[in-house]
Amino acid sequence: MTLSHRSFHATTPNALTVALRDRRARGDDVIDLTVSNPTTAGIAYPEGEILRAFSDARALVYEPEPFGLPSAREAVARTLTEAGTAIDASRIALTASTSEAYAFLFKILCDPGDEVLVAAPSYPLFDLLASFESVRLVPYGLAYDGEWHIDVDSLRRARTPRTRAILVVTPNNPTGSYLKKSELAALAETGLPIVSDEVFAPYALKDDPRRAASALEADGALVFALSGLSKMAALPQMKLGWIAADGPRAEVDEAMARLELVADSFLSVGTPVQHALPALLASRHVAAGAIRERTRANLATLRAAIESSSPMSLLDVEGGWYATLRLPRTQSEEAWSLDLLKRDGVYVHPGHFFDFADEAYVVVSLLTPERAFAEGVRRLAARVVAASE
């Protein structure tokens, strides 16, 4: 039997995954500093409101709509407008997730073998999503000089005749850096469509007037902004995301026509969650507020630990759920990660998971419950100090 090349990816577990599995099998303690699932992280939810949202009898009727039910799309448009990005519901397309949104957009923007520019470091799932569509990702750099910024020259050099779009995440995962207005203007000047993943946008850790509220602010560029319930309402299990499109009218109209054909072919968004969407969005502030409180508290804990542990440093982080630590280059970040897990029971992600260009970085999640986070960071700091003596 011959299967497709694009669906083949090595499944051999890496050394860190093996070590984690073995430790848990022995029953040894593990402090997981990579927590990403808010539904199991002790976050407060308005449970009654969420459950009542799914009691709508209209959920019993199947109403196939390529872009989603009008009432649900209008709820998204209202939410975006309230957040400062005015958009009409006619330019909203619902998807089952942001992953599906990427798949749809790769379909309408690219032919097999075409290229999309993507930041490095960034989220590793993009490689899989692109390969499933036979699209090639080409990296452009995020530079760090006390804060993160797009290396615009790197982006321009990465462009080829087969480049079809630029992918940006704001704030980026894992660097936590927001897209600045000047960077957005530079992206728009390329004339390429911009795909902007804005799922972490509500989780700012500090203010910055230079920041673009959304890539939808771009002047003259075709933009697709992605978000959804997974992060905005901390409800990944509800499986609803969206694409918001803006730009030159003729380009948007053509893109939406292509997108409608793709969406109509899949009809993947469930009816119950669409009817529940207005209420879920209205109640999102409870969980989102709890997450903002936790991430800021954990960031303060991390900063305090670093002040007493000079061998490691915290890279600037503006928003999102993650923080990046630079460790001494006395060993590789892979070795650091394995050492922390085997000797201290602390699980972190090494920077190479996210395509950091050099060594030695580890990434931790600010979503981790506070007590576990504080103990994990204490052990991490102690290990770095001990290794540096």
Coordinates of C-alpha atoms in Angstrom, one line a residue:
M1 CA 0.0 0.0 0.0
T2 CA 1.3 3.5 -0.9
L3 CA 0.2 6.4 1.2
S4 CA 0.8 10.1 0.6
H5 CA 4.2 11.7 1.4
R6 CA 2.4 14.7 2.9
S7 CA 0.8 12.6 5.6
F8 CA 4.0 11.0 6.7
H9 CA 5.8 12.5 9.7
A10 CA 8.3 10.7 12.0
T11 CA 6.5 9.4 15.1
T12 CA 9.6 8.3 17.1
P13 CA 9.3 10.0 20.5
N14 CA 12.2 12.4 21.4
A15 CA 14.4 11.8 24.5
L16 CA 12.4 14.3 26.6
T17 CA 9.1 12.7 25.8
V18 CA 10.5 9.3 26.7
A19 CA 11.9 10.6 29.9
L20 CA 8.6 12.2 30.8
R21 CA 6.7 9.0 30.0
D22 CA 9.1 6.9 32.1
R23 CA 8.9 9.2 35.1
R24 CA 5.1 9.2 35.1
A25 CA 5.1 5.4 34.7
R26 CA 7.2 5.1 37.9
G27 CA 4.8 7.4 39.7
D28 CA 7.5 10.0 40.3
D29 CA 6.3 13.6 40.7
V30 CA 6.3 15.9 37.8
I31 CA 5.7 19.6 37.9
D32 CA 4.5 20.4 34.4
L33 CA 5.5 23.9 33.4
T34 CA 4.1 23.5 29.9
V35 CA 0.4 23.5 30.8
S36 CA -1.7 24.7 27.9
N37 CA -5.2 23.4 28.6
P38 CA -7.2 25.9 30.6
T39 CA -10.1 23.5 31.2
T40 CA -7.8 21.3 33.4
A41 CA -5.8 24.2 34.9
G42 CA -8.1 25.2 37.7
I43 CA -9.5 28.3 35.9
A44 CA -12.8 29.6 37.1
Y45 CA -15.6 29.4 34.6
P46 CA -19.3 30.6 34.7
E47 CA -20.5 27.0 34.5
G48 CA -24.2 27.8 34.8
E49 CA -24.1 30.3 31.9
I50 CA -22.1 28.0 29.7
L51 CA -24.4 25.0 30.3
R52 CA -27.5 27.1 29.8
A53 CA -26.2 28.3 26.5
F54 CA -26.5 24.8 25.1
S55 CA -30.2 24.4 26.1
D56 CA -31.5 26.2 23.0
A57 CA -34.0 24.0 21.2
R58 CA -32.9 25.4 17.8
A59 CA -29.8 23.2 18.2
L60 CA -32.0 20.2 17.2
V61 CA -32.5 21.6 13.7
Y62 CA -29.7 21.3 11.1
E63 CA -29.2 24.5 9.2
P64 CA -26.2 24.2 6.8
E65 CA -24.6 27.6 6.2
P66 CA -21.1 27.7 4.6
F67 CA -19.9 30.6 6.7
G68 CA -22.0 29.7 9.8
L69 CA -25.3 30.9 11.1
P70 CA -25.9 34.6 10.7
S71 CA -26.6 35.0 14.4
A72 CA -23.3 33.5 15.3
R73 CA -21.4 35.6 12.7
E74 CA -23.0 38.7 14.0
A75 CA -22.0 37.8 17.6
V76 CA -18.4 37.5 16.4
A77 CA -18.6 40.8 14.5
R78 CA -20.0 42.5 17.7
T79 CA -17.2 41.1 19.8
L80 CA -14.5 42.3 17.4
T81 CA -16.1 45.7 17.1
E82 CA -16.3 46.1 20.9
A83 CA -12.6 45.2 21.1
G84 CA -11.8 48.1 18.7
T85 CA -11.8 46.3 15.3
A86 CA -15.0 47.2 13.5
I87 CA -16.0 44.6 10.9
D88 CA -19.2 43.5 9.2
A89 CA -20.6 40.0 9.8
S90 CA -20.6 39.4 6.0
R91 CA -16.8 39.2 6.3
I92 CA -16.8 36.6 9.0
A93 CA -16.4 32.9 8.3
L94 CA -16.8 30.3 11.1
T95 CA -14.6 27.2 11.3
A96 CA -14.3 24.3 13.7
S97 CA -10.9 25.7 14.9
T98 CA -8.1 28.0 14.0
S99 CA -6.3 24.9 12.6
E100 CA -9.1 24.4 10.2
A101 CA -9.0 28.1 9.4
Y102 CA -5.4 27.7 8.3
A103 CA -6.3 24.7 6.2
F104 CA -9.0 26.7 4.5
L105 CA -6.8 29.7 3.8
F106 CA -3.9 27.6 2.5
K107 CA -6.4 26.0 0.1
I108 CA -7.6 29.4 -1.3
L109 CA -4.2 31.1 -1.3
C110 CA -1.8 28.4 -2.4
D111 CA -1.3 25.7 -5.0
P112 CA 0.9 22.6 -4.1
G113 CA 4.5 23.7 -3.8
D114 CA 3.7 27.4 -3.1
E115 CA 5.2 29.1 -0.1
V116 CA 4.0 31.0 3.0
L117 CA 6.4 33.1 5.1
V118 CA 6.3 32.3 8.8
A119 CA 8.1 33.7 11.8
A120 CA 10.9 31.8 13.6
P121 CA 10.6 31.2 16.5
S122 CA 7.0 30.2 16.3
Y123 CA 4.4 27.5 17.0
P124 CA 5.5 24.1 15.6
L125 CA 2.0 23.0 14.5
F126 CA 2.2 25.2 11.5
D127 CA 4.7 22.8 9.8
L128 CA 2.1 20.0 10.0
L129 CA -0.8 22.1 8.9
A130 CA 1.1 23.4 5.9
S131 CA 2.5 20.0 4.9
F132 CA -1.1 18.5 4.9
E133 CA -1.9 21.1 2.2
S134 CA 1.4 20.6 0.3
V135 CA 2.5 24.1 1.2
R136 CA 6.0 25.0 2.0
L137 CA 6.8 27.2 5.0
V138 CA 9.7 29.6 4.7
P139 CA 11.0 31.2 7.9
Y140 CA 11.6 34.9 8.5
G141 CA 13.4 36.0 11.6
L142 CA 12.2 37.5 14.9
A143 CA 15.1 39.5 16.2
Y144 CA 15.7 40.2 19.9
D145 CA 17.5 43.3 21.2
G146 CA 15.8 43.6 24.6
E147 CA 12.4 43.2 23.0
W148 CA 11.2 41.1 20.0
H149 CA 10.6 42.6 16.6
I150 CA 10.1 41.3 13.0
D151 CA 13.4 41.3 11.0
V152 CA 11.8 43.0 8.0
D153 CA 15.0 42.5 5.9
S154 CA 14.9 38.8 6.7
L155 CA 11.3 38.7 5.6
R156 CA 12.1 40.4 2.3
R157 CA 15.0 38.1 1.6
A158 CA 12.8 35.0 2.3
R159 CA 10.3 36.0 -0.4
T160 CA 10.4 34.1 -3.7
P161 CA 8.2 34.1 -6.8
R162 CA 6.2 31.3 -5.1
T163 CA 5.5 33.2 -2.0
R164 CA 1.7 33.6 -1.6
A165 CA 1.2 35.0 2.0
I166 CA 2.7 36.1 5.2
L167 CA 1.7 34.4 8.5
V168 CA 2.0 36.3 11.7
V169 CA 1.0 35.5 15.2
T170 CA 0.1 38.4 17.6
P171 CA 1.1 37.9 20.3
N172 CA 3.5 35.3 19.1
N173 CA 3.7 31.9 20.6
P174 CA 6.1 31.5 22.4
T175 CA 7.8 34.9 22.4
G176 CA 4.7 36.8 23.5
S177 CA 5.5 39.7 21.2
Y178 CA 2.7 41.7 19.6
L179 CA 2.7 43.0 16.1
K180 CA 3.5 46.7 16.1
K181 CA 1.9 49.3 13.8
S182 CA 5.1 50.0 12.0
E183 CA 5.7 46.2 11.4
L184 CA 2.1 45.9 10.1
A185 CA 2.8 48.7 7.6
A186 CA 5.9 46.9 6.4
L187 CA 4.0 43.7 5.9
A188 CA 1.3 45.5 4.0
E189 CA 3.8 47.2 1.7
T190 CA 4.9 43.7 0.4
G191 CA 1.5 43.4 -1.3
L192 CA 1.1 39.9 0.0
P193 CA -2.0 38.6 1.9
I194 CA -1.5 38.6 5.6
V195 CA -2.8 35.7 7.8
S196 CA -2.8 36.9 11.4
D197 CA -3.3 34.5 14.2
E198 CA -4.8 36.6 17.1
V199 CA -6.0 34.0 19.5
F200 CA -3.8 35.3 22.4
A201 CA -4.6 38.9 21.7
P202 CA -6.8 39.4 24.8
Y203 CA -4.0 38.4 27.2
A204 CA -1.8 41.4 27.3
L205 CA 0.8 41.5 30.1
K206 CA 1.6 45.1 29.6
D207 CA 0.4 48.1 27.5
D208 CA 2.2 49.5 24.5
P209 CA 0.8 52.3 22.3
R210 CA 3.0 51.1 19.4
R211 CA 0.9 47.9 19.2
A212 CA -1.5 47.1 16.4
A213 CA -4.9 46.0 17.9
S214 CA -5.3 43.7 14.9
A215 CA -3.8 43.1 11.5
L216 CA -7.2 44.1 10.2
E217 CA -5.9 47.7 10.7
A218 CA -3.6 47.2 7.7
D219 CA -3.9 49.8 5.0
G220 CA -4.4 48.4 1.5
A221 CA -3.6 44.7 2.3
L222 CA -5.8 41.6 2.1
V223 CA -5.9 40.4 5.7
F224 CA -7.3 37.3 7.3
A225 CA -7.5 37.6 11.1
L226 CA -8.0 34.3 13.1
S227 CA -9.4 33.7 16.6
G228 CA -11.9 31.6 18.4
L229 CA -13.4 30.2 21.6
S230 CA -10.3 28.1 22.4
K231 CA -8.4 31.1 23.8
M232 CA -10.8 34.0 23.8
A233 CA -13.2 32.2 26.1
A234 CA -10.8 29.5 27.2
L235 CA -13.1 26.8 25.7
P236 CA -11.1 24.7 23.3
Q237 CA -13.5 21.8 23.6
M238 CA -16.3 23.8 22.0
K239 CA -14.5 23.7 18.6
L240 CA -15.4 27.0 17.1
G241 CA -13.1 29.5 15.5
W242 CA -13.4 32.2 12.8
I243 CA -11.7 34.1 10.0
A244 CA -12.3 37.8 9.7
A245 CA -11.4 39.2 6.3
D246 CA -10.6 42.8 5.3
G247 CA -8.8 44.8 2.6
P248 CA -9.4 46.0 -0.9
R249 CA -13.0 45.3 -1.7
A250 CA -12.5 43.3 -4.9
E251 CA -9.8 41.2 -3.3
V252 CA -12.0 40.4 -0.2
D253 CA -15.0 39.6 -2.4
E254 CA -13.0 37.2 -4.5
A255 CA -11.4 35.6 -1.4
M256 CA -14.7 35.2 0.3
A257 CA -16.2 33.6 -2.8
R258 CA -13.4 31.0 -2.8
L259 CA -13.6 30.5 0.9
E260 CA -17.4 29.9 0.7
L261 CA -16.8 27.1 -1.7
V262 CA -14.3 25.4 0.6
A263 CA -16.4 26.0 3.7
D264 CA -19.6 24.7 2.0
S265 CA -17.7 21.5 1.0
F266 CA -16.9 20.7 4.7
L267 CA -19.7 22.3 6.7
S268 CA -17.7 21.4 9.8
V269 CA -19.0 23.8 12.5
G270 CA -21.6 22.2 14.9
T271 CA -25.1 23.8 15.1
P272 CA -25.3 23.7 19.0
V273 CA -22.2 25.7 19.5
Q274 CA -23.2 28.3 16.9
H275 CA -26.5 28.9 18.7
A276 CA -24.6 29.0 22.0
L277 CA -22.0 31.4 20.7
P278 CA -23.6 34.8 21.7
A279 CA -23.9 33.6 25.3
L280 CA -20.5 32.0 25.4
L281 CA -18.9 35.2 24.1
A282 CA -20.9 37.3 26.6
S283 CA -19.7 35.2 29.5
R284 CA -16.0 34.9 28.3
H285 CA -14.8 37.6 30.7
V286 CA -14.9 35.3 33.8
A287 CA -12.4 32.8 32.5
A288 CA -10.4 35.4 30.5
G289 CA -10.1 37.5 33.6
A290 CA -8.9 34.6 35.7
I291 CA -6.3 33.7 33.1
R292 CA -5.0 37.3 33.0
E293 CA -4.8 37.4 36.8
R294 CA -2.9 34.1 36.9
T295 CA -0.5 34.8 34.0
R296 CA 0.5 38.2 35.6
A297 CA 0.9 36.6 39.0
N298 CA 3.1 33.8 37.6
L299 CA 5.1 36.3 35.6
A300 CA 5.8 38.3 38.8
T301 CA 6.9 35.0 40.5
L302 CA 9.2 34.2 37.6
R303 CA 10.8 37.7 37.7
A304 CA 11.4 37.4 41.5
A305 CA 13.0 34.0 41.0
I306 CA 15.3 35.4 38.3
E307 CA 16.4 38.3 40.5
S308 CA 17.8 35.8 42.9
S309 CA 19.3 33.6 40.2
S310 CA 21.5 35.8 37.9
P311 CA 22.7 32.9 35.7
M312 CA 19.4 32.8 33.9
S313 CA 17.3 35.7 32.4
L314 CA 13.8 36.3 31.2
L315 CA 13.2 37.5 27.7
D316 CA 10.8 40.3 27.2
V317 CA 7.2 39.1 27.0
E318 CA 4.2 41.3 26.2
G319 CA 1.3 38.9 26.2
G320 CA 0.0 35.4 25.8
W321 CA 0.5 32.4 28.1
Y322 CA 4.2 31.7 27.7
A323 CA 7.5 33.0 28.8
T324 CA 11.0 32.3 27.5
L325 CA 14.1 31.9 29.7
R326 CA 17.7 32.1 28.5
L327 CA 19.9 29.6 30.4
P328 CA 23.7 29.4 30.6
R329 CA 25.3 27.8 27.5
T330 CA 27.2 25.4 29.7
Q331 CA 25.1 22.7 28.1
S332 CA 22.5 22.4 25.4
E333 CA 18.8 23.3 26.0
E334 CA 18.0 19.6 25.4
A335 CA 20.4 18.7 28.1
W336 CA 19.0 21.3 30.4
S337 CA 15.4 20.1 29.8
L338 CA 16.4 16.5 30.5
D339 CA 18.4 17.4 33.6
L340 CA 15.5 19.4 35.0
L341 CA 13.0 16.5 34.4
K342 CA 15.2 13.7 35.6
R343 CA 16.8 15.4 38.6
D344 CA 14.2 17.9 39.7
G345 CA 10.9 16.6 38.3
V346 CA 10.3 19.8 36.3
Y347 CA 9.0 19.6 32.7
V348 CA 9.8 22.5 30.4
H349 CA 10.0 22.8 26.6
P350 CA 13.4 23.4 25.0
G351 CA 13.6 26.3 22.6
H352 CA 14.3 24.1 19.6
F353 CA 10.7 22.9 19.8
F354 CA 9.9 26.4 18.5
D355 CA 12.8 26.9 16.1
F356 CA 14.9 29.3 18.2
A357 CA 18.0 30.1 16.2
D358 CA 20.5 29.5 19.0
E359 CA 21.0 28.1 22.5
A360 CA 20.0 27.8 25.3
Y361 CA 16.3 28.6 25.8
V362 CA 13.4 27.0 27.6
V363 CA 9.8 27.9 27.4
V364 CA 7.4 27.8 30.4
S365 CA 3.6 28.3 30.6
L366 CA 2.2 31.1 32.7
L367 CA -1.1 29.2 32.7
T368 CA 0.3 26.7 35.2
P369 CA -1.5 26.7 38.6
E370 CA 0.2 29.2 40.9
R371 CA 1.5 26.9 43.6
A372 CA 2.9 24.4 41.1
F373 CA 4.4 27.2 39.0
A374 CA 6.2 28.7 42.0
E375 CA 7.6 25.4 43.1
G376 CA 8.7 24.5 39.6
V377 CA 10.4 27.8 39.1
R378 CA 12.1 27.5 42.4
R379 CA 13.5 24.1 41.4
L380 CA 14.5 25.4 38.0
A381 CA 16.3 28.4 39.5
A382 CA 18.1 26.2 42.0
R383 CA 19.3 23.8 39.3
V384 CA 20.7 26.7 37.2
V385 CA 22.5 28.1 40.2
A386 CA 23.9 24.7 41.2
A387 CA 25.1 24.0 37.7
S388 CA 26.9 27.4 37.6
E389 CA 28.8 27.0 40.8

